[in-house]
Amino acid sequence: MISSSFPIVAYLYWMSLLVVTTGSLVFAILAFRRQKPQFAAVSGGALAAALMIAALPSPGGATVSGVLLGMVALGLAVVGGGPAALLALRLATNNSVPQGQHGGILVDNGGAPVTPEPGRASGVDAGAPDAPDATGVPDGEGTAGTHGTFVHEVLRGGLMIGILERLAVAGAILAGFPEAIAVVVAIKGVGRFTELATAEARERFIIGTLASLIWACACAALVQIALT
């Protein structure tokens, strides 16, 4: 009687884990597409719930379920890390730094952040094609700031860099080679070094990178905990 209950327990364990993790992925996709921090918060809560379920004693039967969980968790790491990083940046900066058209922030050559025009919220339509930047002028290689200084965008391409970063980190952990995380961080740090002259750029780089790495590590750890 007791032995016959083991398949049922295993089924409920893996089904619950897959459903909660998939729910987290769905909300992460919604947060990614609609840029809603509420969806990112729900996705993070679902990931935390999945980690708590995974921490329960595993009943076994992870041959197929473990593979499915790994695929869902990898997708969650790649997609959900971006909204999680944006949520962390929003909480840290309160949208006080003007956003550029290509995923970065706007600074002038003097190292000071650009002051948005009155009546224009920073980061509105950021990343949309042909969207004007916080100075009211379409973003290019550089534009004139509010004080006549030359404005340029730093930390460009953060979306694609973050996707590749989380894919490499989660993949390295799932492959049993976490030492590769140091290589990923080193490559990113070296590539961004010349853009970190301003305090705003350094703050955005550190907060965004840590949030992205923590999310990817949590997703990969979910699989490792469930399998062990």
PDB file of C-alpha atoms in Angstrom:
ATOM      1  CA  MET A   1       0.000   0.000   0.000  1.00  0.00           C
ATOM      2  CA  ILE A   2       2.798   2.392   0.932  1.00  0.00           C
ATOM      3  CA  SER A   3       4.900   1.468  -2.099  1.00  0.00           C
ATOM      4  CA  SER A   4       1.965   2.018  -4.433  1.00  0.00           C
ATOM      5  CA  SER A   5       1.668   5.616  -3.230  1.00  0.00           C
ATOM      6  CA  PHE A   6       5.210   6.501  -4.345  1.00  0.00           C
ATOM      7  CA  PRO A   7       4.279   7.019  -8.059  1.00  0.00           C
ATOM      8  CA  ILE A   8       1.404   9.271  -7.025  1.00  0.00           C
ATOM      9  CA  VAL A   9       3.642  11.332  -4.744  1.00  0.00           C
ATOM     10  CA  ALA A  10       6.275  11.613  -7.477  1.00  0.00           C
ATOM     11  CA  TYR A  11       3.643  12.682 -10.003  1.00  0.00           C
ATOM     12  CA  LEU A  12       2.244  15.358  -7.702  1.00  0.00           C
ATOM     13  CA  TYR A  13       5.725  16.614  -6.832  1.00  0.00           C
ATOM     14  CA  TRP A  14       6.911  17.046 -10.412  1.00  0.00           C
ATOM     15  CA  MET A  15       3.558  18.277 -11.680  1.00  0.00           C
ATOM     16  CA  SER A  16       3.392  20.959  -9.001  1.00  0.00           C
ATOM     17  CA  LEU A  17       6.975  21.989  -9.718  1.00  0.00           C
ATOM     18  CA  LEU A  18       6.398  22.181 -13.475  1.00  0.00           C
ATOM     19  CA  VAL A  19       3.128  24.084 -13.141  1.00  0.00           C
ATOM     20  CA  VAL A  20       4.544  26.709 -10.770  1.00  0.00           C
ATOM     21  CA  THR A  21       7.729  27.139 -12.828  1.00  0.00           C
ATOM     22  CA  THR A  22       5.728  27.416 -16.049  1.00  0.00           C
ATOM     23  CA  GLY A  23       3.495  30.002 -14.381  1.00  0.00           C
ATOM     24  CA  SER A  24       6.579  31.990 -13.478  1.00  0.00           C
ATOM     25  CA  LEU A  25       7.716  31.790 -17.098  1.00  0.00           C
ATOM     26  CA  VAL A  26       4.330  32.993 -18.376  1.00  0.00           C
ATOM     27  CA  PHE A  27       4.384  36.045 -16.124  1.00  0.00           C
ATOM     28  CA  ALA A  28       8.015  36.684 -17.073  1.00  0.00           C
ATOM     29  CA  ILE A  29       7.045  36.723 -20.750  1.00  0.00           C
ATOM     30  CA  LEU A  30       4.190  39.131 -19.985  1.00  0.00           C
ATOM     31  CA  ALA A  31       6.576  41.376 -18.055  1.00  0.00           C
ATOM     32  CA  PHE A  32       9.080  41.224 -20.912  1.00  0.00           C
ATOM     33  CA  ARG A  33       6.548  42.129 -23.594  1.00  0.00           C
ATOM     34  CA  ARG A  34       4.397  44.640 -21.723  1.00  0.00           C
ATOM     35  CA  GLN A  35       7.093  46.175 -19.477  1.00  0.00           C
ATOM     36  CA  LYS A  36       4.907  45.828 -16.390  1.00  0.00           C
ATOM     37  CA  PRO A  37       6.814  45.548 -13.078  1.00  0.00           C
ATOM     38  CA  GLN A  38       3.796  43.877 -11.471  1.00  0.00           C
ATOM     39  CA  PHE A  39       4.207  40.865 -13.738  1.00  0.00           C
ATOM     40  CA  ALA A  40       7.908  40.700 -12.906  1.00  0.00           C
ATOM     41  CA  ALA A  41       7.092  40.675  -9.184  1.00  0.00           C
ATOM     42  CA  VAL A  42       4.556  37.859  -9.659  1.00  0.00           C
ATOM     43  CA  SER A  43       7.094  35.899 -11.695  1.00  0.00           C
ATOM     44  CA  GLY A  44       9.659  36.292  -8.929  1.00  0.00           C
ATOM     45  CA  GLY A  45       7.143  35.137  -6.332  1.00  0.00           C
ATOM     46  CA  ALA A  46       6.316  32.058  -8.407  1.00  0.00           C
ATOM     47  CA  LEU A  47      10.028  31.282  -8.755  1.00  0.00           C
ATOM     48  CA  ALA A  48      10.424  31.511  -4.979  1.00  0.00           C
ATOM     49  CA  ALA A  49       7.460  29.149  -4.557  1.00  0.00           C
ATOM     50  CA  ALA A  50       9.028  26.718  -7.024  1.00  0.00           C
ATOM     51  CA  LEU A  51      12.274  26.784  -5.056  1.00  0.00           C
ATOM     52  CA  MET A  52      10.379  25.931  -1.864  1.00  0.00           C
ATOM     53  CA  ILE A  53       8.655  23.013  -3.599  1.00  0.00           C
ATOM     54  CA  ALA A  54      12.000  21.805  -4.967  1.00  0.00           C
ATOM     55  CA  ALA A  55      13.450  21.893  -1.449  1.00  0.00           C
ATOM     56  CA  LEU A  56      11.034  19.157  -0.376  1.00  0.00           C
ATOM     57  CA  PRO A  57      12.441  15.604  -0.386  1.00  0.00           C
ATOM     58  CA  SER A  58      12.416  14.398  -3.982  1.00  0.00           C
ATOM     59  CA  PRO A  59      10.399  11.214  -4.520  1.00  0.00           C
ATOM     60  CA  GLY A  60      12.417  10.277  -7.613  1.00  0.00           C
ATOM     61  CA  GLY A  61      11.099   9.702 -11.107  1.00  0.00           C
ATOM     62  CA  ALA A  62      13.041  12.595 -12.604  1.00  0.00           C
ATOM     63  CA  THR A  63      13.967  11.054 -15.966  1.00  0.00           C
ATOM     64  CA  VAL A  64      11.534  12.969 -18.155  1.00  0.00           C
ATOM     65  CA  SER A  65      10.270  15.497 -15.638  1.00  0.00           C
ATOM     66  CA  GLY A  66      13.778  16.670 -14.850  1.00  0.00           C
ATOM     67  CA  VAL A  67      14.477  17.339 -18.520  1.00  0.00           C
ATOM     68  CA  LEU A  68      11.225  19.281 -18.901  1.00  0.00           C
ATOM     69  CA  LEU A  69      11.958  21.270 -15.755  1.00  0.00           C
ATOM     70  CA  GLY A  70      15.430  22.063 -17.026  1.00  0.00           C
ATOM     71  CA  MET A  71      14.067  23.403 -20.317  1.00  0.00           C
ATOM     72  CA  VAL A  72      11.428  25.542 -18.603  1.00  0.00           C
ATOM     73  CA  ALA A  73      13.932  26.828 -16.031  1.00  0.00           C
ATOM     74  CA  LEU A  74      16.433  27.735 -18.758  1.00  0.00           C
ATOM     75  CA  GLY A  75      13.761  29.689 -20.621  1.00  0.00           C
ATOM     76  CA  LEU A  76      12.753  31.379 -17.369  1.00  0.00           C
ATOM     77  CA  ALA A  77      16.373  32.330 -16.688  1.00  0.00           C
ATOM     78  CA  VAL A  78      16.779  33.934 -20.102  1.00  0.00           C
ATOM     79  CA  VAL A  79      13.416  35.735 -20.319  1.00  0.00           C
ATOM     80  CA  GLY A  80      12.704  36.575 -16.691  1.00  0.00           C
ATOM     81  CA  GLY A  81      16.057  38.059 -15.794  1.00  0.00           C
ATOM     82  CA  GLY A  82      15.481  41.178 -17.893  1.00  0.00           C
ATOM     83  CA  PRO A  83      12.233  42.253 -16.179  1.00  0.00           C
ATOM     84  CA  ALA A  84      13.751  41.347 -12.805  1.00  0.00           C
ATOM     85  CA  ALA A  85      16.751  43.589 -13.482  1.00  0.00           C
ATOM     86  CA  LEU A  86      14.500  46.430 -14.666  1.00  0.00           C
ATOM     87  CA  LEU A  87      12.387  46.077 -11.529  1.00  0.00           C
ATOM     88  CA  ALA A  88      15.497  46.259  -9.349  1.00  0.00           C
ATOM     89  CA  LEU A  89      16.713  49.331 -11.251  1.00  0.00           C
ATOM     90  CA  ARG A  90      13.325  51.006 -10.936  1.00  0.00           C
ATOM     91  CA  LEU A  91      13.285  50.433  -7.186  1.00  0.00           C
ATOM     92  CA  ALA A  92      16.853  51.714  -6.873  1.00  0.00           C
ATOM     93  CA  THR A  93      16.665  54.805  -9.105  1.00  0.00           C
ATOM     94  CA  ASN A  94      12.926  55.594  -9.163  1.00  0.00           C
ATOM     95  CA  ASN A  95      13.255  56.296 -12.912  1.00  0.00           C
ATOM     96  CA  SER A  96      15.410  59.345 -12.176  1.00  0.00           C
ATOM     97  CA  VAL A  97      17.936  58.549 -14.928  1.00  0.00           C
ATOM     98  CA  PRO A  98      16.806  59.289 -18.514  1.00  0.00           C
ATOM     99  CA  GLN A  99      16.685  56.257 -20.777  1.00  0.00           C
ATOM    100  CA  GLY A 100      18.170  56.082 -24.267  1.00  0.00           C
ATOM    101  CA  GLN A 101      16.721  54.557 -27.393  1.00  0.00           C
ATOM    102  CA  HIS A 102      19.041  51.545 -27.397  1.00  0.00           C
ATOM    103  CA  GLY A 103      18.601  50.275 -23.846  1.00  0.00           C
ATOM    104  CA  GLY A 104      21.184  52.504 -22.165  1.00  0.00           C
ATOM    105  CA  ILE A 105      21.133  55.796 -20.274  1.00  0.00           C
ATOM    106  CA  LEU A 106      21.849  59.337 -21.461  1.00  0.00           C
ATOM    107  CA  VAL A 107      24.796  61.331 -20.100  1.00  0.00           C
ATOM    108  CA  ASP A 108      26.639  64.415 -21.320  1.00  0.00           C
ATOM    109  CA  ASN A 109      30.349  64.692 -21.930  1.00  0.00           C
ATOM    110  CA  GLY A 110      30.832  66.370 -18.585  1.00  0.00           C
ATOM    111  CA  GLY A 111      29.737  63.207 -16.800  1.00  0.00           C
ATOM    112  CA  ALA A 112      26.427  64.551 -15.510  1.00  0.00           C
ATOM    113  CA  PRO A 113      23.105  62.903 -16.314  1.00  0.00           C
ATOM    114  CA  VAL A 114      20.831  64.717 -18.723  1.00  0.00           C
ATOM    115  CA  THR A 115      17.936  66.655 -17.219  1.00  0.00           C
ATOM    116  CA  PRO A 116      14.656  65.600 -18.872  1.00  0.00           C
ATOM    117  CA  GLU A 117      12.431  68.329 -20.240  1.00  0.00           C
ATOM    118  CA  PRO A 118       9.553  69.456 -17.997  1.00  0.00           C
ATOM    119  CA  GLY A 119       6.459  67.383 -18.488  1.00  0.00           C
ATOM    120  CA  ARG A 120       8.397  64.449 -19.947  1.00  0.00           C
ATOM    121  CA  ALA A 121       8.965  61.355 -17.813  1.00  0.00           C
ATOM    122  CA  SER A 122      12.313  59.674 -18.173  1.00  0.00           C
ATOM    123  CA  GLY A 123      12.271  56.326 -19.881  1.00  0.00           C
ATOM    124  CA  VAL A 124       8.976  56.816 -21.705  1.00  0.00           C
ATOM    125  CA  ASP A 125       8.880  54.665 -24.831  1.00  0.00           C
ATOM    126  CA  ALA A 126      12.504  53.744 -24.234  1.00  0.00           C
ATOM    127  CA  GLY A 127      13.646  51.195 -26.756  1.00  0.00           C
ATOM    128  CA  ALA A 128      10.815  51.841 -29.181  1.00  0.00           C
ATOM    129  CA  PRO A 129      11.850  52.429 -32.816  1.00  0.00           C
ATOM    130  CA  ASP A 130      12.285  56.126 -33.657  1.00  0.00           C
ATOM    131  CA  ALA A 131      11.309  57.075 -30.091  1.00  0.00           C
ATOM    132  CA  PRO A 132      12.692  60.431 -28.926  1.00  0.00           C
ATOM    133  CA  ASP A 133      15.085  60.363 -26.028  1.00  0.00           C
ATOM    134  CA  ALA A 134      14.732  62.267 -22.767  1.00  0.00           C
ATOM    135  CA  THR A 135      15.978  65.497 -24.400  1.00  0.00           C
ATOM    136  CA  GLY A 136      13.099  65.500 -26.878  1.00  0.00           C
ATOM    137  CA  VAL A 137      15.390  64.812 -29.852  1.00  0.00           C
ATOM    138  CA  PRO A 138      15.579  61.466 -31.684  1.00  0.00           C
ATOM    139  CA  ASP A 139      18.601  59.608 -30.407  1.00  0.00           C
ATOM    140  CA  GLY A 140      21.558  59.070 -32.689  1.00  0.00           C
ATOM    141  CA  GLU A 141      25.288  59.051 -32.115  1.00  0.00           C
ATOM    142  CA  GLY A 142      24.833  62.117 -29.913  1.00  0.00           C
ATOM    143  CA  THR A 143      22.474  65.030 -29.350  1.00  0.00           C
ATOM    144  CA  ALA A 144      22.645  68.451 -27.761  1.00  0.00           C
ATOM    145  CA  GLY A 145      21.730  68.455 -24.086  1.00  0.00           C
ATOM    146  CA  THR A 146      19.669  70.989 -22.193  1.00  0.00           C
ATOM    147  CA  HIS A 147      22.791  72.979 -21.316  1.00  0.00           C
ATOM    148  CA  GLY A 148      24.352  72.822 -24.797  1.00  0.00           C
ATOM    149  CA  THR A 149      26.643  69.884 -23.984  1.00  0.00           C
ATOM    150  CA  PHE A 150      27.042  66.860 -26.208  1.00  0.00           C
ATOM    151  CA  VAL A 151      24.785  64.023 -25.075  1.00  0.00           C
ATOM    152  CA  HIS A 152      25.527  60.387 -25.744  1.00  0.00           C
ATOM    153  CA  GLU A 153      24.127  57.037 -24.660  1.00  0.00           C
ATOM    154  CA  VAL A 154      26.134  54.586 -22.575  1.00  0.00           C
ATOM    155  CA  LEU A 155      25.491  50.950 -21.656  1.00  0.00           C
ATOM    156  CA  ARG A 156      23.815  50.322 -24.994  1.00  0.00           C
ATOM    157  CA  GLY A 157      22.641  46.853 -25.983  1.00  0.00           C
ATOM    158  CA  GLY A 158      21.874  45.785 -22.426  1.00  0.00           C
ATOM    159  CA  LEU A 159      18.906  43.655 -23.497  1.00  0.00           C
ATOM    160  CA  MET A 160      20.870  41.316 -25.760  1.00  0.00           C
ATOM    161  CA  ILE A 161      23.896  41.254 -23.467  1.00  0.00           C
ATOM    162  CA  GLY A 162      21.662  40.291 -20.556  1.00  0.00           C
ATOM    163  CA  ILE A 163      20.011  37.488 -22.526  1.00  0.00           C
ATOM    164  CA  LEU A 164      23.365  36.008 -23.533  1.00  0.00           C
ATOM    165  CA  GLU A 165      24.736  36.490 -20.020  1.00  0.00           C
ATOM    166  CA  ARG A 166      21.876  34.618 -18.348  1.00  0.00           C
ATOM    167  CA  LEU A 167      21.915  31.880 -20.979  1.00  0.00           C
ATOM    168  CA  ALA A 168      25.635  31.319 -20.363  1.00  0.00           C
ATOM    169  CA  VAL A 169      25.329  31.425 -16.568  1.00  0.00           C
ATOM    170  CA  ALA A 170      22.305  29.128 -16.290  1.00  0.00           C
ATOM    171  CA  GLY A 171      23.744  26.774 -18.909  1.00  0.00           C
ATOM    172  CA  ALA A 172      27.071  26.608 -17.082  1.00  0.00           C
ATOM    173  CA  ILE A 173      25.405  25.702 -13.781  1.00  0.00           C
ATOM    174  CA  LEU A 174      23.148  23.086 -15.363  1.00  0.00           C
ATOM    175  CA  ALA A 175      26.161  21.617 -17.175  1.00  0.00           C
ATOM    176  CA  GLY A 176      28.036  21.303 -13.871  1.00  0.00           C
ATOM    177  CA  PHE A 177      30.629  23.978 -14.697  1.00  0.00           C
ATOM    178  CA  PRO A 178      29.798  26.983 -12.454  1.00  0.00           C
ATOM    179  CA  GLU A 179      33.383  28.256 -12.776  1.00  0.00           C
ATOM    180  CA  ALA A 180      32.359  29.665 -16.164  1.00  0.00           C
ATOM    181  CA  ILE A 181      30.360  32.367 -14.359  1.00  0.00           C
ATOM    182  CA  ALA A 182      33.631  34.137 -13.518  1.00  0.00           C
ATOM    183  CA  VAL A 183      34.535  34.183 -17.212  1.00  0.00           C
ATOM    184  CA  VAL A 184      31.149  35.664 -18.152  1.00  0.00           C
ATOM    185  CA  VAL A 185      31.412  38.397 -15.510  1.00  0.00           C
ATOM    186  CA  ALA A 186      34.995  39.183 -16.542  1.00  0.00           C
ATOM    187  CA  ILE A 187      34.064  39.527 -20.217  1.00  0.00           C
ATOM    188  CA  LYS A 188      31.162  41.817 -19.398  1.00  0.00           C
ATOM    189  CA  GLY A 189      33.234  43.924 -17.016  1.00  0.00           C
ATOM    190  CA  VAL A 190      36.039  44.408 -19.507  1.00  0.00           C
ATOM    191  CA  GLY A 191      33.629  45.249 -22.305  1.00  0.00           C
ATOM    192  CA  ARG A 192      31.791  47.868 -20.222  1.00  0.00           C
ATOM    193  CA  PHE A 193      34.820  49.334 -18.429  1.00  0.00           C
ATOM    194  CA  THR A 194      35.163  52.466 -20.557  1.00  0.00           C
ATOM    195  CA  GLU A 195      31.461  53.318 -20.123  1.00  0.00           C
ATOM    196  CA  LEU A 196      31.512  53.409 -16.313  1.00  0.00           C
ATOM    197  CA  ALA A 197      32.846  56.950 -15.871  1.00  0.00           C
ATOM    198  CA  THR A 198      29.634  58.301 -14.327  1.00  0.00           C
ATOM    199  CA  ALA A 199      28.073  57.237 -11.042  1.00  0.00           C
ATOM    200  CA  GLU A 200      24.757  56.568 -12.793  1.00  0.00           C
ATOM    201  CA  ALA A 201      26.395  54.171 -15.245  1.00  0.00           C
ATOM    202  CA  ARG A 202      28.233  52.313 -12.481  1.00  0.00           C
ATOM    203  CA  GLU A 203      25.056  52.031 -10.421  1.00  0.00           C
ATOM    204  CA  ARG A 204      23.057  50.721 -13.358  1.00  0.00           C
ATOM    205  CA  PHE A 205      25.805  48.263 -14.312  1.00  0.00           C
ATOM    206  CA  ILE A 206      26.203  46.823 -10.807  1.00  0.00           C
ATOM    207  CA  ILE A 207      22.504  46.579  -9.948  1.00  0.00           C
ATOM    208  CA  GLY A 208      21.489  45.226 -13.346  1.00  0.00           C
ATOM    209  CA  THR A 209      24.295  42.671 -13.462  1.00  0.00           C
ATOM    210  CA  LEU A 210      23.699  41.388  -9.936  1.00  0.00           C
ATOM    211  CA  ALA A 211      19.925  41.124 -10.442  1.00  0.00           C
ATOM    212  CA  SER A 212      20.430  39.309 -13.738  1.00  0.00           C
ATOM    213  CA  LEU A 213      22.998  36.881 -12.308  1.00  0.00           C
ATOM    214  CA  ILE A 214      20.957  36.158  -9.173  1.00  0.00           C
ATOM    215  CA  TRP A 215      17.895  35.387 -11.295  1.00  0.00           C
ATOM    216  CA  ALA A 216      19.813  33.061 -13.622  1.00  0.00           C
ATOM    217  CA  CYS A 217      21.486  31.283 -10.697  1.00  0.00           C
ATOM    218  CA  ALA A 218      18.143  30.842  -8.921  1.00  0.00           C
ATOM    219  CA  CYS A 219      16.566  29.274 -12.020  1.00  0.00           C
ATOM    220  CA  ALA A 220      19.473  26.880 -12.475  1.00  0.00           C
ATOM    221  CA  ALA A 221      19.540  26.077  -8.756  1.00  0.00           C
ATOM    222  CA  LEU A 222      15.868  25.161  -8.976  1.00  0.00           C
ATOM    223  CA  VAL A 223      16.725  22.263 -11.278  1.00  0.00           C
ATOM    224  CA  GLN A 224      19.747  21.181  -9.276  1.00  0.00           C
ATOM    225  CA  ILE A 225      17.808  21.152  -5.984  1.00  0.00           C
ATOM    226  CA  ALA A 226      14.893  19.233  -7.498  1.00  0.00           C
ATOM    227  CA  LEU A 227      17.176  16.574  -8.970  1.00  0.00           C
ATOM    228  CA  THR A 228      19.111  16.052  -5.749  1.00  0.00           C
TER     229      THR A 228
END
